[in-house]
Amino acid sequence: MLKVTSSPHIRAQENTRYLMRWVLIALAPSALYSVYLIGTNALSVILVSVLSCLGVEVIWHNLRDGKHVSRTWWELVFLLAIPLLGMVPALGAFVQWIECVAILVVLWFEREHRFDGSAAVTGLLLAMVLPPMIPWWVPFFGAILAIAIGKEIFGGLGYNVFNPALVARAALLISWPRYLTAGWFKPVVDASTSATPLVLFKNRLGAEVSAVYGPLLFSNTGGCIGEVSAFLLLLGGLVLAWKKVIHVEIPLAYLGTMAVFAALAHNDPIFHLLAGGAMLGAWFMATDYVTSPLTTKGRILFGVGCGFITMLLRLYGKAPEGVTYAILFMNMLTPLIDRSLRPRVYGHIAKPVRGGK
Amino acid sequence: MDLNRYFLIFLAAFLIQNILLIRFIALCSFFGISTSVETSVGMSLAVIFVMMVSSTLTWALWNFVLEPLGIGEFLYIPSFILVIAAFVQLEELFIKKTAPALYKAMGIYLPLITTNCAVLAAATEVAKPGFIKLSVAYHYTLPEAWVYTFGVALGYSAALLVFATLRERIDIAPVPPAMKGYPIAFITASLMSLALTGFAGLFGV
């Protein structure tokens, strides 16, 4: 360790594990609440997604670092082979629990591996942007995409260009559009409304939009797992802002731009803020440190861009929702924003304005 | 003047049907030039300039010569290539003599553009619009051809610039040895393309 010290210094407890733990804590209420409202399906998607992300990360790290190589190869074959059991008709969806237990066994074998918690966050976020009635192997492949292609192939945490969970969602959306755009939870009481509020809005069926504020805030079961309660997501986001885990200017710029855009286009701003993935995206996805700009000005620009593209895609696009693509698009522009808004180096004189004296 | 139509043509050419990220034309220069931001800016300037002029030329050639004579269908590719190549050579000589500073800024990229497929693609499409499905058998007017070409050229430049900034960042990352260089560049480009797929169908384009 590098020690440059003379006075008593305060040691901050903030490291990756600390930050990721707070993100998990902030996400936990909405995840648990959706499990409570939706039931086993939501639970299985969350478990498969989180455990697969942890499993893929540990296997990748072992193979990358050359630790326990032969054992790790066996683990990889083991985890990839279990989905084949799905061909046995009698087993059916029971295979997902076998896979979960298998990943737990693998994680027990690798218990000395030091997780930084980012894989768990990615897994939970991925589960929260998937519909609850999705076949269990879709989040499984999503986890492989998120951790391997979204993150580790770029060099691991801190080097990924795009948000891993959203990379996985966009890739899954192209690969299995049928599963990703259906499979919404059907409430037992009113079996006719199985479309999400945004789909209804797109089809101009939601005439009385303001009547859905209550459900959107507290019990919207039509939608992804993470869209059940906008209120709990907002609460989690505020907790993160209070603990200074996220930079609050990104969600504020994001949601503010969305509201202004919606109002200018004669739409209901509050509906657009509460519906779909806006809350989840603004507070938990766009605020990812690695894939958002470094300066305050840059972060505001990033948030404004996300909000603008989200509303553009919602109002004029083909699909009902645009949060995924808006954040991925702005992730892509992040290095450019950082490059153009580079802060002045202390002690250097600012470049004179051209045409000045 | 139908501004809405110009806007849709521009948006389709620039973003929704981006020539690099959605249609995968001119990938060789996309991967070859994007190693640093400076080179991609030079290339972008050269491409915008050459595309605008060559599309004007091919538009005129198609509408005043090839189509009236009824020989367009089988002669358009050779004649367009000839026009573009001859124009780029002439232009290089001209700029070298008249505007040395501009020549220095564009540098090696000017002659390279002779073989850039994006230029031929744009030049062909303003004469024979086929890719942008605004309407099937429709002939662009000259202003529409300019708007379209400008959109394609700006889309090329924007994608190249963004890709260059991403690559500069990836260059310093501990990418696994097997993925260093072009493999990770291709994966990055595919993820950029993935981010753009969401714009398909925007405004019904």
Coordinates of C-alpha atoms in Angstrom, one line a residue, chain A residues 12-284:
Chain A
A12 CA -13.6 6.8 3.9
Q13 CA -15.5 3.6 3.8
E14 CA -16.6 4.2 0.2
N15 CA -15.5 1.5 -2.1
T16 CA -17.2 -0.4 -4.9
R17 CA -18.8 -2.9 -2.5
Y18 CA -20.2 -0.1 -0.3
L19 CA -21.7 1.7 -3.3
M20 CA -23.1 -1.5 -4.8
R21 CA -24.6 -2.5 -1.4
W22 CA -26.5 0.8 -1.3
V23 CA -27.8 0.3 -4.8
L24 CA -29.1 -3.1 -3.9
I25 CA -30.7 -1.8 -0.7
A26 CA -32.4 1.0 -2.7
L27 CA -33.7 -1.5 -5.3
A28 CA -34.8 -4.1 -2.7
P29 CA -38.2 -2.5 -1.8
S30 CA -39.5 -2.4 -5.3
A31 CA -38.1 -5.9 -6.1
L32 CA -39.6 -7.4 -3.0
Y33 CA -42.9 -5.6 -3.6
S34 CA -43.2 -6.9 -7.1
V35 CA -42.5 -10.4 -5.8
Y36 CA -45.3 -9.9 -3.3
L37 CA -47.7 -8.6 -6.0
I38 CA -46.8 -10.8 -8.9
G39 CA -45.6 -13.9 -7.1
T40 CA -43.3 -16.8 -8.0
N41 CA -42.7 -15.7 -11.6
A42 CA -41.1 -12.5 -10.6
L43 CA -39.1 -14.3 -7.9
S44 CA -37.8 -16.9 -10.3
V45 CA -36.8 -14.2 -12.9
I46 CA -34.9 -12.2 -10.3
L47 CA -33.2 -15.3 -8.8
V48 CA -32.1 -16.7 -12.2
S49 CA -30.9 -13.3 -13.4
V50 CA -28.9 -12.4 -10.2
L51 CA -27.4 -15.9 -9.7
S52 CA -26.5 -16.3 -13.4
C53 CA -24.7 -12.9 -13.4
L54 CA -22.7 -13.9 -10.3
G55 CA -21.9 -17.3 -11.8
V56 CA -20.8 -15.9 -15.2
E57 CA -18.6 -13.3 -13.4
V58 CA -16.9 -15.9 -11.2
I59 CA -16.3 -18.2 -14.2
W60 CA -14.9 -15.4 -16.3
H61 CA -12.6 -14.1 -13.6
N62 CA -11.3 -17.5 -12.9
L63 CA -10.5 -18.2 -16.5
R64 CA -9.1 -14.8 -17.0
D65 CA -6.8 -15.0 -14.0
G66 CA -5.9 -18.7 -14.6
K67 CA -7.2 -19.8 -11.2
H68 CA -8.7 -23.3 -10.8
V69 CA -8.9 -23.5 -14.6
S70 CA -10.0 -27.2 -14.9
R71 CA -12.6 -26.9 -12.2
T72 CA -13.9 -23.7 -13.7
W73 CA -14.3 -25.3 -17.1
W74 CA -16.3 -28.1 -15.5
E75 CA -18.5 -25.6 -13.8
L76 CA -19.1 -23.8 -17.1
V77 CA -20.1 -27.0 -18.8
F78 CA -22.3 -27.9 -15.9
L79 CA -24.2 -24.6 -15.9
L80 CA -24.6 -24.6 -19.6
A81 CA -25.8 -28.2 -19.8
I82 CA -28.6 -27.9 -17.2
P83 CA -30.9 -26.0 -19.5
L84 CA -30.9 -29.1 -21.8
L85 CA -33.0 -30.7 -19.0
G86 CA -35.8 -28.5 -20.2
M87 CA -36.2 -31.0 -23.1
V88 CA -37.6 -33.4 -20.6
P89 CA -41.3 -32.6 -20.7
A90 CA -42.0 -33.8 -17.1
L91 CA -39.5 -31.3 -15.7
G92 CA -40.8 -28.2 -17.4
A93 CA -40.2 -24.9 -15.6
F94 CA -38.8 -26.9 -12.6
V95 CA -35.4 -26.8 -14.4
Q96 CA -35.0 -23.2 -13.4
W97 CA -34.8 -24.2 -9.7
I98 CA -32.3 -26.9 -10.6
E99 CA -30.2 -24.2 -12.4
C100 CA -30.5 -21.9 -9.4
V101 CA -29.3 -24.6 -7.0
A102 CA -26.5 -25.5 -9.4
I103 CA -25.3 -22.0 -9.5
L104 CA -25.5 -21.8 -5.7
V105 CA -23.3 -24.9 -5.6
V106 CA -20.8 -23.4 -8.0
L107 CA -20.7 -20.2 -6.0
W108 CA -20.1 -22.3 -2.8
F109 CA -17.1 -23.9 -4.5
E110 CA -15.8 -20.4 -5.4
R111 CA -16.6 -18.9 -2.0
E112 CA -13.2 -17.4 -1.7
H113 CA -13.7 -15.3 -4.8
R114 CA -14.1 -11.6 -3.9
F115 CA -17.3 -10.2 -5.4
D116 CA -17.5 -6.4 -5.8
G117 CA -21.3 -6.6 -5.9
S118 CA -21.6 -5.1 -9.4
A119 CA -22.7 -8.4 -10.9
A120 CA -25.5 -8.6 -8.4
V121 CA -26.6 -5.1 -9.3
T122 CA -26.5 -5.8 -13.0
G123 CA -28.5 -9.0 -12.5
L124 CA -31.2 -7.3 -10.4
L125 CA -31.5 -4.4 -12.9
L126 CA -31.7 -6.9 -15.8
A127 CA -34.5 -8.8 -14.0
M128 CA -36.3 -5.6 -13.3
V129 CA -36.5 -4.6 -17.0
L130 CA -37.9 -8.0 -18.1
P131 CA -41.6 -9.1 -18.1
P132 CA -42.4 -11.4 -15.3
M133 CA -44.0 -14.2 -17.4
I134 CA -40.8 -14.7 -19.5
P135 CA -39.4 -18.2 -19.9
W136 CA -36.7 -18.7 -17.4
W137 CA -33.8 -19.2 -19.9
V138 CA -34.2 -15.7 -21.3
P139 CA -32.8 -14.0 -18.2
F140 CA -30.2 -16.8 -18.1
F141 CA -28.9 -15.8 -21.6
G142 CA -29.4 -12.2 -20.7
A143 CA -27.1 -12.6 -17.8
I144 CA -24.4 -14.1 -20.0
L145 CA -24.8 -11.2 -22.5
A146 CA -24.8 -8.6 -19.8
I147 CA -21.7 -9.8 -17.9
A148 CA -19.7 -11.3 -20.8
I149 CA -20.5 -9.0 -23.7
G150 CA -21.7 -6.0 -21.8
K151 CA -18.9 -5.7 -19.3
E152 CA -16.1 -8.3 -19.0
I153 CA -15.0 -8.3 -22.6
F154 CA -14.2 -4.6 -22.3
G155 CA -11.9 -5.3 -19.4
G156 CA -14.3 -5.6 -16.5
L157 CA -16.0 -3.1 -14.3
G158 CA -14.9 0.5 -15.0
Y159 CA -14.1 -0.1 -18.6
N160 CA -17.5 -1.0 -20.1
V161 CA -18.8 1.5 -22.6
F162 CA -22.5 0.6 -22.3
N163 CA -24.7 -0.2 -19.4
P164 CA -24.5 -4.0 -19.1
A165 CA -28.1 -4.6 -18.1
L166 CA -29.4 -2.5 -21.0
V167 CA -27.1 -4.1 -23.5
A168 CA -28.6 -7.4 -22.5
R169 CA -32.1 -6.1 -22.7
A170 CA -31.6 -4.6 -26.1
A171 CA -30.0 -7.8 -27.4
L172 CA -32.8 -9.9 -26.0
L173 CA -35.3 -7.6 -27.5
I174 CA -33.8 -8.3 -30.9
S175 CA -33.3 -12.0 -30.3
W176 CA -36.7 -12.9 -28.7
P177 CA -39.1 -10.0 -29.4
R178 CA -42.1 -12.2 -28.7
Y179 CA -41.1 -12.9 -25.1
L180 CA -39.9 -9.4 -24.4
T181 CA -43.0 -7.6 -25.6
A182 CA -45.5 -9.9 -24.1
G183 CA -45.7 -12.0 -21.0
W184 CA -47.0 -9.1 -18.8
F185 CA -48.7 -10.2 -15.6
K186 CA -52.4 -10.7 -15.9
P187 CA -54.2 -9.7 -12.7
V188 CA -56.8 -12.3 -11.7
V189 CA -59.5 -9.7 -11.1
D190 CA -59.4 -7.9 -14.4
A191 CA -58.0 -10.4 -16.9
S192 CA -58.7 -8.1 -19.9
T193 CA -56.0 -5.5 -19.2
S194 CA -52.8 -7.4 -19.9
A195 CA -51.1 -4.6 -21.8
T196 CA -48.8 -2.1 -20.2
P197 CA -50.0 1.5 -19.6
L198 CA -47.6 2.7 -22.3
V199 CA -49.0 0.2 -24.8
L200 CA -52.5 1.4 -24.1
F201 CA -51.3 5.0 -24.4
K202 CA -49.7 4.2 -27.8
N203 CA -52.9 2.7 -29.1
R204 CA -54.8 5.7 -27.8
L205 CA -56.9 3.4 -25.6
G206 CA -56.0 5.2 -22.4
A207 CA -58.5 8.0 -22.7
E208 CA -58.5 8.8 -19.0
V209 CA -54.8 8.8 -18.4
S210 CA -54.9 10.6 -15.2
A211 CA -57.0 7.9 -13.7
V212 CA -54.0 5.6 -13.6
Y213 CA -51.8 7.7 -11.3
G214 CA -52.6 5.6 -8.3
P215 CA -51.9 2.2 -9.9
L216 CA -48.7 3.6 -11.5
L217 CA -47.5 4.8 -8.1
F218 CA -48.3 1.8 -6.1
S219 CA -49.6 -1.3 -7.9
N220 CA -48.9 -1.3 -11.6
T221 CA -48.7 -5.0 -12.4
G222 CA -48.9 -4.5 -16.1
G223 CA -45.3 -4.0 -17.1
C224 CA -41.8 -5.2 -16.3
I225 CA -40.9 -6.5 -12.9
G226 CA -39.3 -3.2 -12.0
E227 CA -42.3 -1.1 -13.0
V228 CA -44.7 -2.2 -10.3
S229 CA -44.3 0.9 -8.1
A230 CA -43.0 4.2 -9.3
F231 CA -43.2 5.4 -5.7
L232 CA -40.8 2.8 -4.3
L233 CA -38.4 3.4 -7.1
L234 CA -38.5 7.1 -6.4
L235 CA -37.9 6.4 -2.8
G236 CA -34.9 4.2 -3.6
G237 CA -33.5 6.9 -5.9
L238 CA -33.9 9.5 -3.2
V239 CA -32.1 7.2 -0.7
L240 CA -29.2 6.9 -3.2
A241 CA -29.2 10.6 -3.7
W242 CA -29.2 11.2 0.1
K243 CA -26.3 8.7 0.6
K244 CA -24.5 10.5 -2.3
V245 CA -24.2 7.2 -4.2
I246 CA -25.6 8.7 -7.4
H247 CA -25.2 12.2 -8.9
V248 CA -28.6 13.7 -8.6
E249 CA -28.3 16.0 -11.6
I250 CA -28.7 13.1 -14.0
P251 CA -32.1 11.9 -12.9
L252 CA -33.3 15.5 -12.4
A253 CA -32.2 16.5 -15.9
Y254 CA -33.7 13.3 -17.3
L255 CA -37.1 13.6 -15.7
G256 CA -37.2 17.3 -16.0
T257 CA -36.6 17.1 -19.8
M258 CA -39.2 14.4 -20.1
A259 CA -41.8 16.5 -18.3
V260 CA -41.1 19.6 -20.3
F261 CA -41.2 17.7 -23.6
A262 CA -44.5 16.0 -22.6
A263 CA -46.0 19.3 -21.6
L264 CA -45.0 20.9 -24.9
A265 CA -46.4 18.0 -26.9
H266 CA -49.7 18.4 -25.0
N267 CA -49.3 15.1 -23.1
D268 CA -49.7 14.4 -19.5
P269 CA -46.1 14.9 -18.0
I270 CA -46.9 13.1 -14.7
F271 CA -48.2 10.1 -16.6
H272 CA -45.0 9.9 -18.6
L273 CA -42.8 10.2 -15.6
L274 CA -44.6 7.4 -13.7
A275 CA -45.2 5.0 -16.6
G276 CA -42.8 2.5 -18.0
G277 CA -39.1 2.4 -17.2
A278 CA -38.6 6.2 -16.7
M279 CA -38.1 6.1 -12.9
L280 CA -35.9 2.9 -13.1
G281 CA -33.9 4.3 -16.0
A282 CA -33.4 7.8 -14.6
W283 CA -32.4 6.8 -11.0
F284 CA -30.7 3.5 -11.5

